[in-house]
PDB file of C-alpha atoms in Angstrom:
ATOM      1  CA  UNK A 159      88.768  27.457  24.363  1.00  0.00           C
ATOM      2  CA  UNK A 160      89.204  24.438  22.484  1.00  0.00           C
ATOM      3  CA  UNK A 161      92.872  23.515  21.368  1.00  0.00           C
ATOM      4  CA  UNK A 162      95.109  20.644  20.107  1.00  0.00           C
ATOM      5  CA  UNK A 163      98.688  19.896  21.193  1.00  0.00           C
ATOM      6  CA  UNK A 164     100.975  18.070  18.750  1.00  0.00           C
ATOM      7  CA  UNK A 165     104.427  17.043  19.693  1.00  0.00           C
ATOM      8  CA  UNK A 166     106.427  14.490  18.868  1.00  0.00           C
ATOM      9  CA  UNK A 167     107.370  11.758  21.654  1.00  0.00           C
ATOM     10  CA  UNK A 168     108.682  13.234  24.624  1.00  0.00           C
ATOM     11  CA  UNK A 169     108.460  16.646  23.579  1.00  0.00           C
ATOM     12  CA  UNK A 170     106.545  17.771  26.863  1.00  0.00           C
ATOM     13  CA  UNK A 171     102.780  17.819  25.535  1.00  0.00           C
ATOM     14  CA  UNK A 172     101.695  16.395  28.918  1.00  0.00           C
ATOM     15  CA  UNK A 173     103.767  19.179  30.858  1.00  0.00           C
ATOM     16  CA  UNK A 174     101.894  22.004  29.081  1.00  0.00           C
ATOM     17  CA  UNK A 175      98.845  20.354  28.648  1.00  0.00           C
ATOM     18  CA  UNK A 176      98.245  20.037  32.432  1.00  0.00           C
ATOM     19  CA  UNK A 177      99.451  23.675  32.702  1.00  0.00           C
ATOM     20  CA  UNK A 178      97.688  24.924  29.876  1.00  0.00           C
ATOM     21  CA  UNK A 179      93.975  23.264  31.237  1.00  0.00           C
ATOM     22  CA  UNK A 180      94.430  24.294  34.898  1.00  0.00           C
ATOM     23  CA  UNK A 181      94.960  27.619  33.825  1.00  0.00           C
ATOM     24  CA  UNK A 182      91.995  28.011  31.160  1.00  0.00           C
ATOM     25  CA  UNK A 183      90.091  25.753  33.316  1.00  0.00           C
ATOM     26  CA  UNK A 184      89.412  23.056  30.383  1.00  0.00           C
ATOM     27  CA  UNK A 185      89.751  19.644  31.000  1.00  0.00           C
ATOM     28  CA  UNK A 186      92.260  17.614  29.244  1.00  0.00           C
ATOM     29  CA  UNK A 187      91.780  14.992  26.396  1.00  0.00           C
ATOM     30  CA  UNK A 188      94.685  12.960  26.766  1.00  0.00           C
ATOM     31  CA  UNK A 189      93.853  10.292  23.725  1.00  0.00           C
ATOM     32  CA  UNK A 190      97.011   8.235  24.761  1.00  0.00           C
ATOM     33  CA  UNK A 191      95.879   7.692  28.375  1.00  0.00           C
ATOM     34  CA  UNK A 192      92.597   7.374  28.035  1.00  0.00           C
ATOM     35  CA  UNK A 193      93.215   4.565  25.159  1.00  0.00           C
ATOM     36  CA  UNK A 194      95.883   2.904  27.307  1.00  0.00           C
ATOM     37  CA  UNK A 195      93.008   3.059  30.528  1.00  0.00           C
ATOM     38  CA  UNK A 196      90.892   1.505  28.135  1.00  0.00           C
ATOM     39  CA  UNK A 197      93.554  -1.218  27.039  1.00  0.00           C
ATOM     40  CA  UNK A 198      93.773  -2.099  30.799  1.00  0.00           C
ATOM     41  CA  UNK A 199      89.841  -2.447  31.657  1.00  0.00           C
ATOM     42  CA  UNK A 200      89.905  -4.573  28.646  1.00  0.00           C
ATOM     43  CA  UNK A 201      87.063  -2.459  26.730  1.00  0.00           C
ATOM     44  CA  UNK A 202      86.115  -3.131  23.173  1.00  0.00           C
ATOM     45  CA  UNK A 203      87.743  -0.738  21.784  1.00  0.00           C
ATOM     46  CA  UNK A 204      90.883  -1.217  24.165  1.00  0.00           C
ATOM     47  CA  UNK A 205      90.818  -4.609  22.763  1.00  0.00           C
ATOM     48  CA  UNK A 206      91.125  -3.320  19.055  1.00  0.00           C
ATOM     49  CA  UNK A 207      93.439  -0.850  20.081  1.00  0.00           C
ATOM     50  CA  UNK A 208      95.849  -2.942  21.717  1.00  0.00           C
ATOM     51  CA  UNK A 209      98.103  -4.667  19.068  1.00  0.00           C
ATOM     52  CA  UNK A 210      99.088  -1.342  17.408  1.00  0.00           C
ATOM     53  CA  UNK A 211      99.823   0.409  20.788  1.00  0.00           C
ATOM     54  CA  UNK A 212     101.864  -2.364  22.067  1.00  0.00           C
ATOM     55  CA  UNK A 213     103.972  -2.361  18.485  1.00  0.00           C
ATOM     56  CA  UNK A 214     104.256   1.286  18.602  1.00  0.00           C
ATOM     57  CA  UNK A 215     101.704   2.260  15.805  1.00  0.00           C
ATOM     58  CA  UNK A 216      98.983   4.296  14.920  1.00  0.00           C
ATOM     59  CA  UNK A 217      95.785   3.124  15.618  1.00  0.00           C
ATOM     60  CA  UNK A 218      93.250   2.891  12.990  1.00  0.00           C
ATOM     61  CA  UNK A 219      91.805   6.251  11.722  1.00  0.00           C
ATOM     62  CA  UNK A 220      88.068   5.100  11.851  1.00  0.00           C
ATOM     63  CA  UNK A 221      88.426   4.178  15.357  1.00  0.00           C
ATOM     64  CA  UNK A 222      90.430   6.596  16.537  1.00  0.00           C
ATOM     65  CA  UNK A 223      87.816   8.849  14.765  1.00  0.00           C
ATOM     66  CA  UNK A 224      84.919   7.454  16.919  1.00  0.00           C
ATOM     67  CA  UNK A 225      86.881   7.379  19.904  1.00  0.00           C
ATOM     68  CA  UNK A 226      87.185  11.057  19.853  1.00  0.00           C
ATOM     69  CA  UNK A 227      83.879  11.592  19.082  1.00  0.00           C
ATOM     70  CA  UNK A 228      82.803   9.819  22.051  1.00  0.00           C
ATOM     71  CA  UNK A 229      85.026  11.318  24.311  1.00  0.00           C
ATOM     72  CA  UNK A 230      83.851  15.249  22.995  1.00  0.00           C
ATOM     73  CA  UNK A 231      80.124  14.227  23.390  1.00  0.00           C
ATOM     74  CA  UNK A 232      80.958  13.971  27.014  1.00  0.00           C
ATOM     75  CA  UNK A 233      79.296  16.728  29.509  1.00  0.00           C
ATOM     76  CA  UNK A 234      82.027  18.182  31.187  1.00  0.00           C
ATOM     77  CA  UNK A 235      83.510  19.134  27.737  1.00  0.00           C
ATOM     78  CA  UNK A 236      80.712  21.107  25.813  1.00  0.00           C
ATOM     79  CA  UNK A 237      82.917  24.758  27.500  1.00  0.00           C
ATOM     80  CA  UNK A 238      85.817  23.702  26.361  1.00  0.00           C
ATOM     81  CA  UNK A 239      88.752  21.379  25.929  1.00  0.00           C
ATOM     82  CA  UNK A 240      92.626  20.545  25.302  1.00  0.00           C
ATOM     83  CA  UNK A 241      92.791  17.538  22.811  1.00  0.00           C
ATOM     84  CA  UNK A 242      96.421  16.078  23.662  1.00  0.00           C
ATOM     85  CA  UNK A 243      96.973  12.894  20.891  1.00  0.00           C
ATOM     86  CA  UNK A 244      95.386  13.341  18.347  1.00  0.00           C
ATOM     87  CA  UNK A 245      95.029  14.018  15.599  1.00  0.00           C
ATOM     88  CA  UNK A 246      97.729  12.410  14.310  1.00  0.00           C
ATOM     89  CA  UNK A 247      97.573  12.433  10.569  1.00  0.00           C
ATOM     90  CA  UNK A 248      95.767  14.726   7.946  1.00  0.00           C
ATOM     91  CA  UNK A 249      92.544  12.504   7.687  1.00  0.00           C
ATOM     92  CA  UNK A 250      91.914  12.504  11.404  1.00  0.00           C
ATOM     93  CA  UNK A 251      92.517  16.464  11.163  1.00  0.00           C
ATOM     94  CA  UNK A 252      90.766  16.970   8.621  1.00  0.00           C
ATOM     95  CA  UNK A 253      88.098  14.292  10.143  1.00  0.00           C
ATOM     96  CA  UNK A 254      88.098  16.652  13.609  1.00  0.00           C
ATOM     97  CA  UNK A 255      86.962  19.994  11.370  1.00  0.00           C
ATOM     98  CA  UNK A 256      84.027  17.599  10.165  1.00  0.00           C
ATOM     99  CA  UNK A 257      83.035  16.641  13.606  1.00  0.00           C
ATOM    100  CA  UNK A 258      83.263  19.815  15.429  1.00  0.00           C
ATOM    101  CA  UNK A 259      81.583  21.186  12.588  1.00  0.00           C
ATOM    102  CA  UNK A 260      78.626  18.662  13.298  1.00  0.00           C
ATOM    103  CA  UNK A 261      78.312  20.118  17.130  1.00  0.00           C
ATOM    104  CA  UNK A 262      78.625  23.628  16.084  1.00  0.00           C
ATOM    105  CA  UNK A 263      81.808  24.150  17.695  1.00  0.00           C
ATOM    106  CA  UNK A 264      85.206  25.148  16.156  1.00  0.00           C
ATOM    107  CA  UNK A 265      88.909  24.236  16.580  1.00  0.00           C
ATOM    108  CA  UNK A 266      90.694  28.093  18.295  1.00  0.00           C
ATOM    109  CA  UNK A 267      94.168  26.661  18.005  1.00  0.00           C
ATOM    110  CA  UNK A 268      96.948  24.327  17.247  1.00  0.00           C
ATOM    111  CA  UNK A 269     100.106  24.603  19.606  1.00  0.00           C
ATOM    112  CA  UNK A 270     103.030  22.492  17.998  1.00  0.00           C
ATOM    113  CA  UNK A 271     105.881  22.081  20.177  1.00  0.00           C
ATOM    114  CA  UNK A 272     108.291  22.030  17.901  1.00  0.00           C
ATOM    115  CA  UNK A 273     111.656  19.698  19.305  1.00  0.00           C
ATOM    116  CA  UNK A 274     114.278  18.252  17.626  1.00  0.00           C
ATOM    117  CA  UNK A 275     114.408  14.436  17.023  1.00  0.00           C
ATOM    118  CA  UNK A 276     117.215  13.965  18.919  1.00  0.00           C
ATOM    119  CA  UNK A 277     115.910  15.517  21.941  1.00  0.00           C
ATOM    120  CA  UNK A 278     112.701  13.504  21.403  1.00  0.00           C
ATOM    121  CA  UNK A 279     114.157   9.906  21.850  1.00  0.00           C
ATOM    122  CA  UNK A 280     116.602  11.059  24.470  1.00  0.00           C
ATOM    123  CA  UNK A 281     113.946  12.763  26.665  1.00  0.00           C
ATOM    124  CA  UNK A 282     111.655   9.906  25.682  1.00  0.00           C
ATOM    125  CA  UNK A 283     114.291   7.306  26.521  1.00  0.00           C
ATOM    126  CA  UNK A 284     114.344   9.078  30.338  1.00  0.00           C
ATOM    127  CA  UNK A 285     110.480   8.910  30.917  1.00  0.00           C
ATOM    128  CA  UNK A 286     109.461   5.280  32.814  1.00  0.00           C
ATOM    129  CA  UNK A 287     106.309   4.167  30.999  1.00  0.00           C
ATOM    130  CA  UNK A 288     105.794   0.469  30.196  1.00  0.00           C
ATOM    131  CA  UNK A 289     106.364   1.036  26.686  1.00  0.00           C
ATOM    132  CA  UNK A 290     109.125   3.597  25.936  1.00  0.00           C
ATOM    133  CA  UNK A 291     111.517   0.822  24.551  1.00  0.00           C
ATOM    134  CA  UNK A 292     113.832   2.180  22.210  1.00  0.00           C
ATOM    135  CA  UNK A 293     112.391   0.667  19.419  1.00  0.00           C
ATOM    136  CA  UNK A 294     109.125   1.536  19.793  1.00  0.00           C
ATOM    137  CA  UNK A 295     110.455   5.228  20.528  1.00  0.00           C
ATOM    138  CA  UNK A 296     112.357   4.927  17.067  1.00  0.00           C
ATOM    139  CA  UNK A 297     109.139   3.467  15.687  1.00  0.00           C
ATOM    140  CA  UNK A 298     106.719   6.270  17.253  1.00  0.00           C
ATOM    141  CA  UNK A 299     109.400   9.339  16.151  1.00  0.00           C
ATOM    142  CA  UNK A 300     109.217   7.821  12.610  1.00  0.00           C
ATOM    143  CA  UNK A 301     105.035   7.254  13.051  1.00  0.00           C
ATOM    144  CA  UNK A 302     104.939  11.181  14.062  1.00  0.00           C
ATOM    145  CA  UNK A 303     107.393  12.606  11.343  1.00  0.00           C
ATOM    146  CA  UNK A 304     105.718  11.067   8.505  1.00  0.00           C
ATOM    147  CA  UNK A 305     102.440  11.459   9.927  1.00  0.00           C
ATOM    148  CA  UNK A 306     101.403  14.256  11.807  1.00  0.00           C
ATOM    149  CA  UNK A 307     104.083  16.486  10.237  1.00  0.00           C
ATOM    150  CA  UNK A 308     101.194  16.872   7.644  1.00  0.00           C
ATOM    151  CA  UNK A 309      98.809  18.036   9.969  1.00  0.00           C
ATOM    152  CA  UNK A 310     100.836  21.485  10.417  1.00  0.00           C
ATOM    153  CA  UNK A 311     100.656  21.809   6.437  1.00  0.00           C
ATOM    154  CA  UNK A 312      96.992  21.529   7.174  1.00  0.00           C
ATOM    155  CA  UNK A 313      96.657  23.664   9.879  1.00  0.00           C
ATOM    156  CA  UNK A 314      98.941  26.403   8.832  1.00  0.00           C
ATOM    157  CA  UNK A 315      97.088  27.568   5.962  1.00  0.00           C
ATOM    158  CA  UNK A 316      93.936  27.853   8.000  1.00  0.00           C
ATOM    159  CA  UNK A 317      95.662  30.209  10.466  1.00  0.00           C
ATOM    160  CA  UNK A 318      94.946  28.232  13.923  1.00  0.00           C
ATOM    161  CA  UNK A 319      99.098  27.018  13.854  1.00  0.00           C
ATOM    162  CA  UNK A 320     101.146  27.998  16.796  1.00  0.00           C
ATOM    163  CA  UNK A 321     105.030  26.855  16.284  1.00  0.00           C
ATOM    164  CA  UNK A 322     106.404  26.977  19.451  1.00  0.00           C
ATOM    165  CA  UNK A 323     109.859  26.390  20.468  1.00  0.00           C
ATOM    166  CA  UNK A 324     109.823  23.222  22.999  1.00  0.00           C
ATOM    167  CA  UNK A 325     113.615  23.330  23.910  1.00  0.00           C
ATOM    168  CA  UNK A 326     113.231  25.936  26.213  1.00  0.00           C
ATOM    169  CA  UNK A 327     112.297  25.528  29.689  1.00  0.00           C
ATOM    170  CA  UNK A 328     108.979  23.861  30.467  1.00  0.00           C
ATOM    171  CA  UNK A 329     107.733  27.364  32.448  1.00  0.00           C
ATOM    172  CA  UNK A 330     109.161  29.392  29.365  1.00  0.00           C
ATOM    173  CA  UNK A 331     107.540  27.428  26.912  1.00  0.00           C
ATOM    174  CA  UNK A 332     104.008  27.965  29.127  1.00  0.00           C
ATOM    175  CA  UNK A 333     104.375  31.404  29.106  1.00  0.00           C
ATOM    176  CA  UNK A 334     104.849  31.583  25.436  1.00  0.00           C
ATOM    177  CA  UNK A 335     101.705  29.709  24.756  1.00  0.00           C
ATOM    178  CA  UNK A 336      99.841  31.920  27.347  1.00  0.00           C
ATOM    179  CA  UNK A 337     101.087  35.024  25.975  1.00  0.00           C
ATOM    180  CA  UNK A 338     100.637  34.113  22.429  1.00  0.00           C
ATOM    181  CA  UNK A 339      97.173  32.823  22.924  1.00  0.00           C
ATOM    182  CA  UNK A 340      96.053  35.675  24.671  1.00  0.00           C
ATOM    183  CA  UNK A 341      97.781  38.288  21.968  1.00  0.00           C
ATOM    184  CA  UNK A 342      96.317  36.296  19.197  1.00  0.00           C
ATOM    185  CA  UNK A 343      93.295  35.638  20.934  1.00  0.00           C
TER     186      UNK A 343
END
């Protein structure tokens, strides 16, 4: 099974995520963490990456792009995997199709969890990480609504688009998914 998560800030792709890859056994691609690990060994590419992360912004399509290629040329992915981050605009969607496409594999589904931006910056204002600070909350709600609101008109047409409420409960919200994926196969 290989599957993207797309949520706004704070709307609990980490929760189901987790959830989602213990219980199809897939590891999980968290871009954000993985980038921010990076930031902290002081890699290359954490290097390049760290001004727009610390301001709250995207980071670069082209190196988010070989970031991601990197990380799905990795072993313990070729069965399967949970991409949680990214894409986040059309191009790096559209960008993923090209790559997967390259090592013959192909995208199953899209979950959105779909939360109101009010509920995003209030449940993002709760969470404790270094770099919730309401402006860069404001900035990254604003990032994701003109950016990777796209990506469902991309996705949509192509059939792979779950829209999933992400107000309910964190457990109702997994069984949703689970139910959904397994109906729609």
């Amino acid at each position: 099974m290989r599957l993207v998560i797309l949520g706004g800030p704070g709307a609990g792709k980490g929760t189901q995520a987790k959830l989602l890859c213990s219980y199809l056994g897939i590891p999980c691609l968290d871009i954000g963490q993985i980038l921010r690990q990076k930031i902290r060994a002081q890699t290359e590419l954490g290097r390049q990456a760290k001004p727009f992360v610390e301001q709250g912004e995207l980071v670069p399509d082209e190196m988010m792009i070989q970031f991601v290629r990197q990380q799905l040329l990795e072993p313990d992915v070729a069965k399967g995997w949970l991409l949680d981050g990214y894409p986040r605009t059309a191009f790096q969607a559209e960008e993923l199709d090209f790559l997967l496409e390259d090592l013959d594999q192909r995208l199953n589904w899209v979950i959105y969890l779909n939360v109101p931006e009010k509920v995003l910056k209030n449940r993002s204002l709760e969470r404790s990480r270094a770099d919730d600070q309401l402006g860069i909350i404001e900035r990254r709600i604003e990032l994701f609504y003109q950016r990777t609101i796209p990506i469902l008109e991309y996705y949509e047409p192509r059939g792979h688009l779950l829209d999933v409420n992400g107000e309910q409960p964190p457990e109702q919200i997994y069984q949703e998914i689970c139910q959904r994926l397994s109906v729609d196969g």
